[in-house]
PDB file of C-alpha atoms in Angstrom:
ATOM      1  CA  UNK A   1     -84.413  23.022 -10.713  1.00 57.00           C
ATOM      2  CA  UNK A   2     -81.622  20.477 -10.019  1.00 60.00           C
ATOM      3  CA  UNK A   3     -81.896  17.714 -12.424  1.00 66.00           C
ATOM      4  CA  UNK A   4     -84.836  19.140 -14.102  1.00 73.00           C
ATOM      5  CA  UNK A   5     -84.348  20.535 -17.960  1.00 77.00           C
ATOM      6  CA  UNK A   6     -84.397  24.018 -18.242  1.00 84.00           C
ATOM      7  CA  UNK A   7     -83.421  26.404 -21.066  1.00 92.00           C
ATOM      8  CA  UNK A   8     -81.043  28.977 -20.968  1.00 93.00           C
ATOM      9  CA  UNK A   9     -80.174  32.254 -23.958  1.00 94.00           C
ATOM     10  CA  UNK A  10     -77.536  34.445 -24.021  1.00 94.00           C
ATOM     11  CA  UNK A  11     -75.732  36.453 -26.684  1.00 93.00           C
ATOM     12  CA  UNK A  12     -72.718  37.083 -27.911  1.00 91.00           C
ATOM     13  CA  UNK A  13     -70.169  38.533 -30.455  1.00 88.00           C
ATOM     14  CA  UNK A  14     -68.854  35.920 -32.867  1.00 88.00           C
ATOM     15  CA  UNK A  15     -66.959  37.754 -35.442  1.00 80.00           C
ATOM     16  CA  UNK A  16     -66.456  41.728 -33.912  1.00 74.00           C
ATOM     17  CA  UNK A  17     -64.417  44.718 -35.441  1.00 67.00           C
ATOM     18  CA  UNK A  18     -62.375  45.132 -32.266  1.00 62.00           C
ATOM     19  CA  UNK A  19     -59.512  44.298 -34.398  1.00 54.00           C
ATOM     20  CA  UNK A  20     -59.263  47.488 -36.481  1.00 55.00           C
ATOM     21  CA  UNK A  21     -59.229  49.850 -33.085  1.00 48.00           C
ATOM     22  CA  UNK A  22     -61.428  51.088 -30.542  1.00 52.00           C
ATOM     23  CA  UNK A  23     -62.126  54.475 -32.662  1.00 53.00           C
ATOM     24  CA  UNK A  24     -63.170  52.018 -35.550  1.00 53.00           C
ATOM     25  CA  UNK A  25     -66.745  50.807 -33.404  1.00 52.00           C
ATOM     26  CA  UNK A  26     -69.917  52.471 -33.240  1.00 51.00           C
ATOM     27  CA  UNK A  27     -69.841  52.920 -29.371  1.00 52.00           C
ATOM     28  CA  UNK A  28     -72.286  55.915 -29.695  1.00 44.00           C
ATOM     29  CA  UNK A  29     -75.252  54.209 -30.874  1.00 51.00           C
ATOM     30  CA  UNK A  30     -74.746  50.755 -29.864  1.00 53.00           C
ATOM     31  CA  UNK A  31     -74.334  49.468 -26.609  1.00 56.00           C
ATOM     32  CA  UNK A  32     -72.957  46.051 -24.817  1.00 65.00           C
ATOM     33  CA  UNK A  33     -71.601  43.336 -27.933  1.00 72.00           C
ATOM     34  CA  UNK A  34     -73.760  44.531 -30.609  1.00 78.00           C
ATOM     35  CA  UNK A  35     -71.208  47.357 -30.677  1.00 76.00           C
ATOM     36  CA  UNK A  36     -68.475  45.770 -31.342  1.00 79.00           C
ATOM     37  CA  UNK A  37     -70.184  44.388 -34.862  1.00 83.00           C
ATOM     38  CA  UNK A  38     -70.410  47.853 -36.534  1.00 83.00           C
ATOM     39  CA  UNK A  39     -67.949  50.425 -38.039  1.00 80.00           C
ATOM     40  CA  UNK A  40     -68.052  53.867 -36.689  1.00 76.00           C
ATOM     41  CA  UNK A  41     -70.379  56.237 -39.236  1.00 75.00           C
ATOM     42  CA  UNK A  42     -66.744  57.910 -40.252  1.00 74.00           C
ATOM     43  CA  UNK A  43     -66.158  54.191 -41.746  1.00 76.00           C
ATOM     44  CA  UNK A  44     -69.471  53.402 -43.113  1.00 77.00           C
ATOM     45  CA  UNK A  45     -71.130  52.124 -40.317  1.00 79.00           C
ATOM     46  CA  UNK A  46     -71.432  49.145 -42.078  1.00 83.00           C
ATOM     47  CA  UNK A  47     -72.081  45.739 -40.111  1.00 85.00           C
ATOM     48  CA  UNK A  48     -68.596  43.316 -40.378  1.00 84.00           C
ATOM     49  CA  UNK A  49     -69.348  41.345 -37.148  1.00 86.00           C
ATOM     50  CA  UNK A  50     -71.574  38.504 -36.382  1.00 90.00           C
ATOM     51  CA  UNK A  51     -73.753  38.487 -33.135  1.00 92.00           C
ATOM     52  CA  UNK A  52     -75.256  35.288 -32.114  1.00 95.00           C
ATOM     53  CA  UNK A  53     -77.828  34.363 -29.895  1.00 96.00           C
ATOM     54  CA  UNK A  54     -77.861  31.180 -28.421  1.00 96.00           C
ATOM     55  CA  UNK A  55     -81.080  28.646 -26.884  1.00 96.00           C
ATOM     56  CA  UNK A  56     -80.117  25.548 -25.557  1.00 94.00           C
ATOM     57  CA  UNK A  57     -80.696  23.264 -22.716  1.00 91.00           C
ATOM     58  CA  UNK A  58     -78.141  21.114 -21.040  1.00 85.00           C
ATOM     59  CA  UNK A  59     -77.169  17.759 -22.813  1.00 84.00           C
ATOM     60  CA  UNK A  60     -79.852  19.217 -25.211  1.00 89.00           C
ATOM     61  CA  UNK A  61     -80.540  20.984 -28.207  1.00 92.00           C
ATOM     62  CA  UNK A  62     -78.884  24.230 -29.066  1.00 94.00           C
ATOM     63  CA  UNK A  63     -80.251  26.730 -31.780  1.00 95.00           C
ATOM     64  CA  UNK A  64     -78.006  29.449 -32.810  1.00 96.00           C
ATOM     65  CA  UNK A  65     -79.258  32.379 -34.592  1.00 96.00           C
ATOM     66  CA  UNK A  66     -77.844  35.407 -36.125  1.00 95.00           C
ATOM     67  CA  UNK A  67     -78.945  39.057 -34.604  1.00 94.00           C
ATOM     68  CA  UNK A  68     -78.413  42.597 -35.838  1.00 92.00           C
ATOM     69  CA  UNK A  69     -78.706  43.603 -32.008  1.00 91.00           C
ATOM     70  CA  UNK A  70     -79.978  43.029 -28.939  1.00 90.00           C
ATOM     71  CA  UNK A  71     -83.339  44.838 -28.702  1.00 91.00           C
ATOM     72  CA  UNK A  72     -86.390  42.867 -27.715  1.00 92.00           C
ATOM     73  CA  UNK A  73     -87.723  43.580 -30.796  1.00 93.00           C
ATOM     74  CA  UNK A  74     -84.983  41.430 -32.726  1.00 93.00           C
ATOM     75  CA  UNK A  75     -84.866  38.346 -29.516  1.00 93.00           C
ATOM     76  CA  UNK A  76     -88.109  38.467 -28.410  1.00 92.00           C
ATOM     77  CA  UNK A  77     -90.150  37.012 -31.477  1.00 93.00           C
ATOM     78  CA  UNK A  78     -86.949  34.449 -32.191  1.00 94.00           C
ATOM     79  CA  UNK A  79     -87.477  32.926 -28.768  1.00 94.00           C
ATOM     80  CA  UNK A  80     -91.289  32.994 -28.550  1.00 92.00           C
ATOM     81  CA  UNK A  81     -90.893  31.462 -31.829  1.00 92.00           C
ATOM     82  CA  UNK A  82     -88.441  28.496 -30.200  1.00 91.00           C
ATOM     83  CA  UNK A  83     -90.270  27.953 -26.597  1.00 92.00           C
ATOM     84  CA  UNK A  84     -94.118  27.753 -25.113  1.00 91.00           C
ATOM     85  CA  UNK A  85     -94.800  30.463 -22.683  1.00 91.00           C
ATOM     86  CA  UNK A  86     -94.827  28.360 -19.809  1.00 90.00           C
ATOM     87  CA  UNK A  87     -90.886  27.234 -20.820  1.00 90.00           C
ATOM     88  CA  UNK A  88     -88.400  27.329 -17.479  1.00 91.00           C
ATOM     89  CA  UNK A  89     -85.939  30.200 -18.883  1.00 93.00           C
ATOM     90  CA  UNK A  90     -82.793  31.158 -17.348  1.00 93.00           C
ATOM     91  CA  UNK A  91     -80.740  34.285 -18.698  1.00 93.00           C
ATOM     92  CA  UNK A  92     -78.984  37.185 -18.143  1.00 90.00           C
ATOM     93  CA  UNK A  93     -79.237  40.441 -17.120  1.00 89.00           C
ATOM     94  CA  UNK A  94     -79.661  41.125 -20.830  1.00 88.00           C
ATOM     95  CA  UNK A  95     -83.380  40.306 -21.202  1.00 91.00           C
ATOM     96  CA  UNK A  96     -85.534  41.959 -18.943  1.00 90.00           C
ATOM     97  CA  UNK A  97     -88.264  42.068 -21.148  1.00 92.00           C
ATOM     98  CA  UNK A  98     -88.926  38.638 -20.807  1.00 92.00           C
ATOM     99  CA  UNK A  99     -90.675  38.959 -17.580  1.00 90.00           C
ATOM    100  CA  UNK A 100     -93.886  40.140 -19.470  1.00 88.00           C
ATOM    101  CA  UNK A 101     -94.065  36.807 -21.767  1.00 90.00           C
ATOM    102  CA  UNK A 102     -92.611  33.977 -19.398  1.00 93.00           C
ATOM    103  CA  UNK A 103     -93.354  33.683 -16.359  1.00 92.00           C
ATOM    104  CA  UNK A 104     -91.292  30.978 -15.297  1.00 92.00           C
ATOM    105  CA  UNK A 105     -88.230  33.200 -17.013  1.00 92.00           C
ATOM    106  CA  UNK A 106     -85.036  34.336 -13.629  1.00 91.00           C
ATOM    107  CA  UNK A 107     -82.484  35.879 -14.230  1.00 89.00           C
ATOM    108  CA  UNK A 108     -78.369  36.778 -12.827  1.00 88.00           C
ATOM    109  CA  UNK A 109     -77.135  39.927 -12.490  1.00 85.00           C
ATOM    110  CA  UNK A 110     -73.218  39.464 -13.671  1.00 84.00           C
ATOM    111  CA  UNK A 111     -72.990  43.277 -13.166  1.00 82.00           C
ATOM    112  CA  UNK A 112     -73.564  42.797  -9.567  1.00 84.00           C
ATOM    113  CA  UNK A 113     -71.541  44.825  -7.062  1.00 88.00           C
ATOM    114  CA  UNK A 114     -70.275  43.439  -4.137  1.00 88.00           C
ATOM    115  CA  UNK A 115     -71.602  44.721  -0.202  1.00 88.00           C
ATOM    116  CA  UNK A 116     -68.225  44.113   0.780  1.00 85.00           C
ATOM    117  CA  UNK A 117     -66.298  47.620   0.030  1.00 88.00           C
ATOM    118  CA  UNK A 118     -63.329  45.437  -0.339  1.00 89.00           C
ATOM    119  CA  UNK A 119     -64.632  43.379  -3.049  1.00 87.00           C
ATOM    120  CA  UNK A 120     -65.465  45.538  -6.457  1.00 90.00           C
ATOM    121  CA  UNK A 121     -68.063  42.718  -7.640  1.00 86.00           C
ATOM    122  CA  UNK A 122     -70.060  40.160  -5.663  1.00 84.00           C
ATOM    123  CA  UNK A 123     -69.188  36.728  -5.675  1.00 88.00           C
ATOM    124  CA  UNK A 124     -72.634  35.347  -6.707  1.00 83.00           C
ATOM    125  CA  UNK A 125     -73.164  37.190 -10.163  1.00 85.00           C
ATOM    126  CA  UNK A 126     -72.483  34.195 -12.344  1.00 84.00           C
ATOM    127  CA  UNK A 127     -74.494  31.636 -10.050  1.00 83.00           C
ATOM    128  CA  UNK A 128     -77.098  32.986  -7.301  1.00 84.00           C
ATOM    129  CA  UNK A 129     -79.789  30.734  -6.146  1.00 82.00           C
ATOM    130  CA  UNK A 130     -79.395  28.291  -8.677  1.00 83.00           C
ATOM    131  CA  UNK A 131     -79.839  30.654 -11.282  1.00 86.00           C
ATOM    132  CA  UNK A 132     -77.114  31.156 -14.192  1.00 87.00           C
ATOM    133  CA  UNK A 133     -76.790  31.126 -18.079  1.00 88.00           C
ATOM    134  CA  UNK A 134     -73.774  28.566 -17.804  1.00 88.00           C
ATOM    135  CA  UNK A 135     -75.501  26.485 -20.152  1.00 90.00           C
ATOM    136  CA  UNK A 136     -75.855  28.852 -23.215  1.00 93.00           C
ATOM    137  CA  UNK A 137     -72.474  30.477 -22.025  1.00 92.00           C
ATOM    138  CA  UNK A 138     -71.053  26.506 -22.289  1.00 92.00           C
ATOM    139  CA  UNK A 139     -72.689  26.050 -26.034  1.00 93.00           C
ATOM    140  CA  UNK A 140     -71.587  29.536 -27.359  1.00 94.00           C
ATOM    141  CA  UNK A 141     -68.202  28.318 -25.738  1.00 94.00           C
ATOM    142  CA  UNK A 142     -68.136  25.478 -28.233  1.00 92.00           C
ATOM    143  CA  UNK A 143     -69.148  27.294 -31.268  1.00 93.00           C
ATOM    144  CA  UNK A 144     -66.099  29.526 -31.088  1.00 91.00           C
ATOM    145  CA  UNK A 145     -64.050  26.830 -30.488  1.00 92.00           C
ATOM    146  CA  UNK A 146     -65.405  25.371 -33.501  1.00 90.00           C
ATOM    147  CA  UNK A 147     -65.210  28.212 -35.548  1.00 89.00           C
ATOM    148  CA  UNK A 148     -61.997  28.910 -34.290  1.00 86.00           C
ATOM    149  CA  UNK A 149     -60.452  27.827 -37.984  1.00 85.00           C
ATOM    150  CA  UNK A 150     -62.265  30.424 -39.826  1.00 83.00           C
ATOM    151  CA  UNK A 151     -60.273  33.649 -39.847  1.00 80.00           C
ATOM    152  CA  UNK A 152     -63.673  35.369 -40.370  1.00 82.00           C
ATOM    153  CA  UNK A 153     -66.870  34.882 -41.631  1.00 86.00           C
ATOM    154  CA  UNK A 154     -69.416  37.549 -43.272  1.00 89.00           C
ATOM    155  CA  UNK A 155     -72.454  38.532 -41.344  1.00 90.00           C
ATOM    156  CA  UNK A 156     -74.953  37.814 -44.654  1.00 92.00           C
ATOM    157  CA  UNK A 157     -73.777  34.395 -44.681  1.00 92.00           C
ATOM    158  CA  UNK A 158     -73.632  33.933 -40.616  1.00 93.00           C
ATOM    159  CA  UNK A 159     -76.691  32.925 -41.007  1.00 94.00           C
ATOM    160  CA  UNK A 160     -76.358  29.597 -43.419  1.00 94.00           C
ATOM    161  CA  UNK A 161     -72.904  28.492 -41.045  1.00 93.00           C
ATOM    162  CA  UNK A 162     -75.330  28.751 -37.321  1.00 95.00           C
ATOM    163  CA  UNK A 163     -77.955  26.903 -39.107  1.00 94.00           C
ATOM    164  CA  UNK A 164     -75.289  23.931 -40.440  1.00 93.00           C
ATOM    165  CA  UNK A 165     -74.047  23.819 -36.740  1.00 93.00           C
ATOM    166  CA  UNK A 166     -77.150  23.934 -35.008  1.00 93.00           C
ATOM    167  CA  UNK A 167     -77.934  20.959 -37.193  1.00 92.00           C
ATOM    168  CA  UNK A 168     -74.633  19.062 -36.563  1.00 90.00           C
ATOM    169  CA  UNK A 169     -75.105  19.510 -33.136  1.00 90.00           C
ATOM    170  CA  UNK A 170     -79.013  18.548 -32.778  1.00 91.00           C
ATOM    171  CA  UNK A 171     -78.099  14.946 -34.915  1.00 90.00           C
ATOM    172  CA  UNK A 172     -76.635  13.995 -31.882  1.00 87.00           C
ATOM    173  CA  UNK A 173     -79.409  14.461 -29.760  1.00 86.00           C
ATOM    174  CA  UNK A 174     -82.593  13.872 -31.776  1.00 84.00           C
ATOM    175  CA  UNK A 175     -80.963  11.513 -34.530  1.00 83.00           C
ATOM    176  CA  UNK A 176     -81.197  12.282 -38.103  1.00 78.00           C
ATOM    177  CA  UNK A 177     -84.081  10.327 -38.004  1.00 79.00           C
ATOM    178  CA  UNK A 178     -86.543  13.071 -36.400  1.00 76.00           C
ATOM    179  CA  UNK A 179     -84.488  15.907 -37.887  1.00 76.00           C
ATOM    180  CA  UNK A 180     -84.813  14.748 -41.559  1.00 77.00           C
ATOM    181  CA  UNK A 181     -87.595  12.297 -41.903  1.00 72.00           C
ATOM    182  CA  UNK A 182     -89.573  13.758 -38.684  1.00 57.00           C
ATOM    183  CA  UNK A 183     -92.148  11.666 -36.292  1.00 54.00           C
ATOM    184  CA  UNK A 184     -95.395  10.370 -37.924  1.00 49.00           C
ATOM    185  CA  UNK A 185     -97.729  11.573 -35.476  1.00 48.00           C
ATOM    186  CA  UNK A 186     -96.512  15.312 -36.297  1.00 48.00           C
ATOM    187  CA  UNK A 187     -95.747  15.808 -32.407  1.00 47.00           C
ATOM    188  CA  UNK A 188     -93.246  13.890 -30.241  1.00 44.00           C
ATOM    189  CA  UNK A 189     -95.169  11.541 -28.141  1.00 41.00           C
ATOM    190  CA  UNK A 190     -93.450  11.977 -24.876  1.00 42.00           C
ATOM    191  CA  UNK A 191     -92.882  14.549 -22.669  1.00 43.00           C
ATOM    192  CA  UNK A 192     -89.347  16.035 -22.927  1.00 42.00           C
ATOM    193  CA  UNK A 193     -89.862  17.725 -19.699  1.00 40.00           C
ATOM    194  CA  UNK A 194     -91.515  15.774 -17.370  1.00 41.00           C
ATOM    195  CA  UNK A 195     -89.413  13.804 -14.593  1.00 42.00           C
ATOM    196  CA  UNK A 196     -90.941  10.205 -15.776  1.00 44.00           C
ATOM    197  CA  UNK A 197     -88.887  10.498 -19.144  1.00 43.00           C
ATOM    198  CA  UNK A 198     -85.521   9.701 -17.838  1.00 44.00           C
ATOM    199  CA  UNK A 199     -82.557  11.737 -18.592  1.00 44.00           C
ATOM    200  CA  UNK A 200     -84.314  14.450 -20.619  1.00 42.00           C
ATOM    201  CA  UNK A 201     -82.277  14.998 -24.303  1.00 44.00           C
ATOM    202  CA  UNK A 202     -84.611  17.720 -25.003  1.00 40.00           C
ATOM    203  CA  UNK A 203     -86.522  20.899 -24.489  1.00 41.00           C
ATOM    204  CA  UNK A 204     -90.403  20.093 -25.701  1.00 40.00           C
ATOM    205  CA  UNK A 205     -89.702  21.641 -29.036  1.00 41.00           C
ATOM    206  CA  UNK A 206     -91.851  20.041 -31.133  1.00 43.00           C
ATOM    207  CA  UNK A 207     -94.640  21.319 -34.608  1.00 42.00           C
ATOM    208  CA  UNK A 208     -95.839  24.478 -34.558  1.00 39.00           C
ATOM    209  CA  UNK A 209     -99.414  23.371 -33.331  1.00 39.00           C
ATOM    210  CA  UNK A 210     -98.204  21.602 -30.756  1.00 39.00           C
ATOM    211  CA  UNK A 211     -96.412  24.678 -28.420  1.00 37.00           C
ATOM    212  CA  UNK A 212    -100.194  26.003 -28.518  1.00 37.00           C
TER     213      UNK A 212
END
């Protein structure tokens, strides 16, 4: 996979409610970040957090969208909406569901215990076999930083901010040329993932007819 485009997802918590105590989360029916978006029942249960999941591809496009959770049910149709099947997909230990839909999809195990009984955790479970999320981990990186001004944001409008991002940050890799005014052919006429293309800008994300 070295110098070859490949995309990479991962979530994560934006905006959380760790700031109002650990009794304050709904730890009991929500696992991993999405529960650190929602009050416990005693306080509404109400959603105050924004979870985020992230596509992107290195020196590429990045599409942020905003998630209620983590189920397959929520990711799955958002990224089979973004990416062909036959898409080179690198993740997480998060998404084990998308073994049945791509089968070019690997995976890293960050939860990975070491062999060594003197190490707790082993020393490949960011990086192992040239497998890792860094790239989505590197973009969700910059969108804190960037949104590092905002004291805090409200989940129903989480939505409109990722999409003005995801926009600012696509301009500089498609042009606001394509993004606005689009191609005339209605598909992009060269192949964002093929070796002959040069330094690939892009994931093949192109009209809806086009992914079939």
């Amino acid at each position: 996979m070295e110098n070859r485009p490949y995309v990479s997802a991962d979530t994560m918590a934006l905006f959380s409610a760790s700031q109002r105590a650990n009794g304050g989360r709904k730890r009991y029916r929500h696992g991993g970040a999405t529960a650190s978006i929602y009050l416990s029942e005693a306080l509404g249960g109400r959603q105050v957090g924004t979870l985020v999941h992230t596509i992107g591809i290195k020196k590429g496009p990045v599409f942020f969208n905003s998630v209620p959770n983590q189920k397959a049910k929520t990711l799955g149709p958002i990224i089979k909406d973004y990416l062909p099947l036959h898409t080179p997909l690198m993740t997480d230990e998060g998404f084990p569901f998308l073994y049945q839909i791509y089968p070019n999809h690997r995976s890293v195990n960050h939860s990975a215990r070491s062999k060594d009984i003197r190490y707790k955790w082993a020393k490949d479970r960011w990086s192992k076999n040239g497998v890792h999320n860094q790239v989505a981990e590197g973009f969700q990186r910059l969108l804190k930083t960037a949104f590092a001004s905002y004291y805090y944001i409200r989940p129903e409008n989480s939505t409109r901010y990722l999409n003005e991002f995801s926009f600012l940050k696509n301009a500089q890799v498609f042009g606001l040329d394509v993004l606005v005014g689009g191609d005339s052919g209605g598909c992009w006429k060269r192949n964002l993932f093929s070796v002959e293309s040069g330094k690939p800008k892009a994931v093949g994300i192109r009209e809806k007819k086009c992914l079939q």
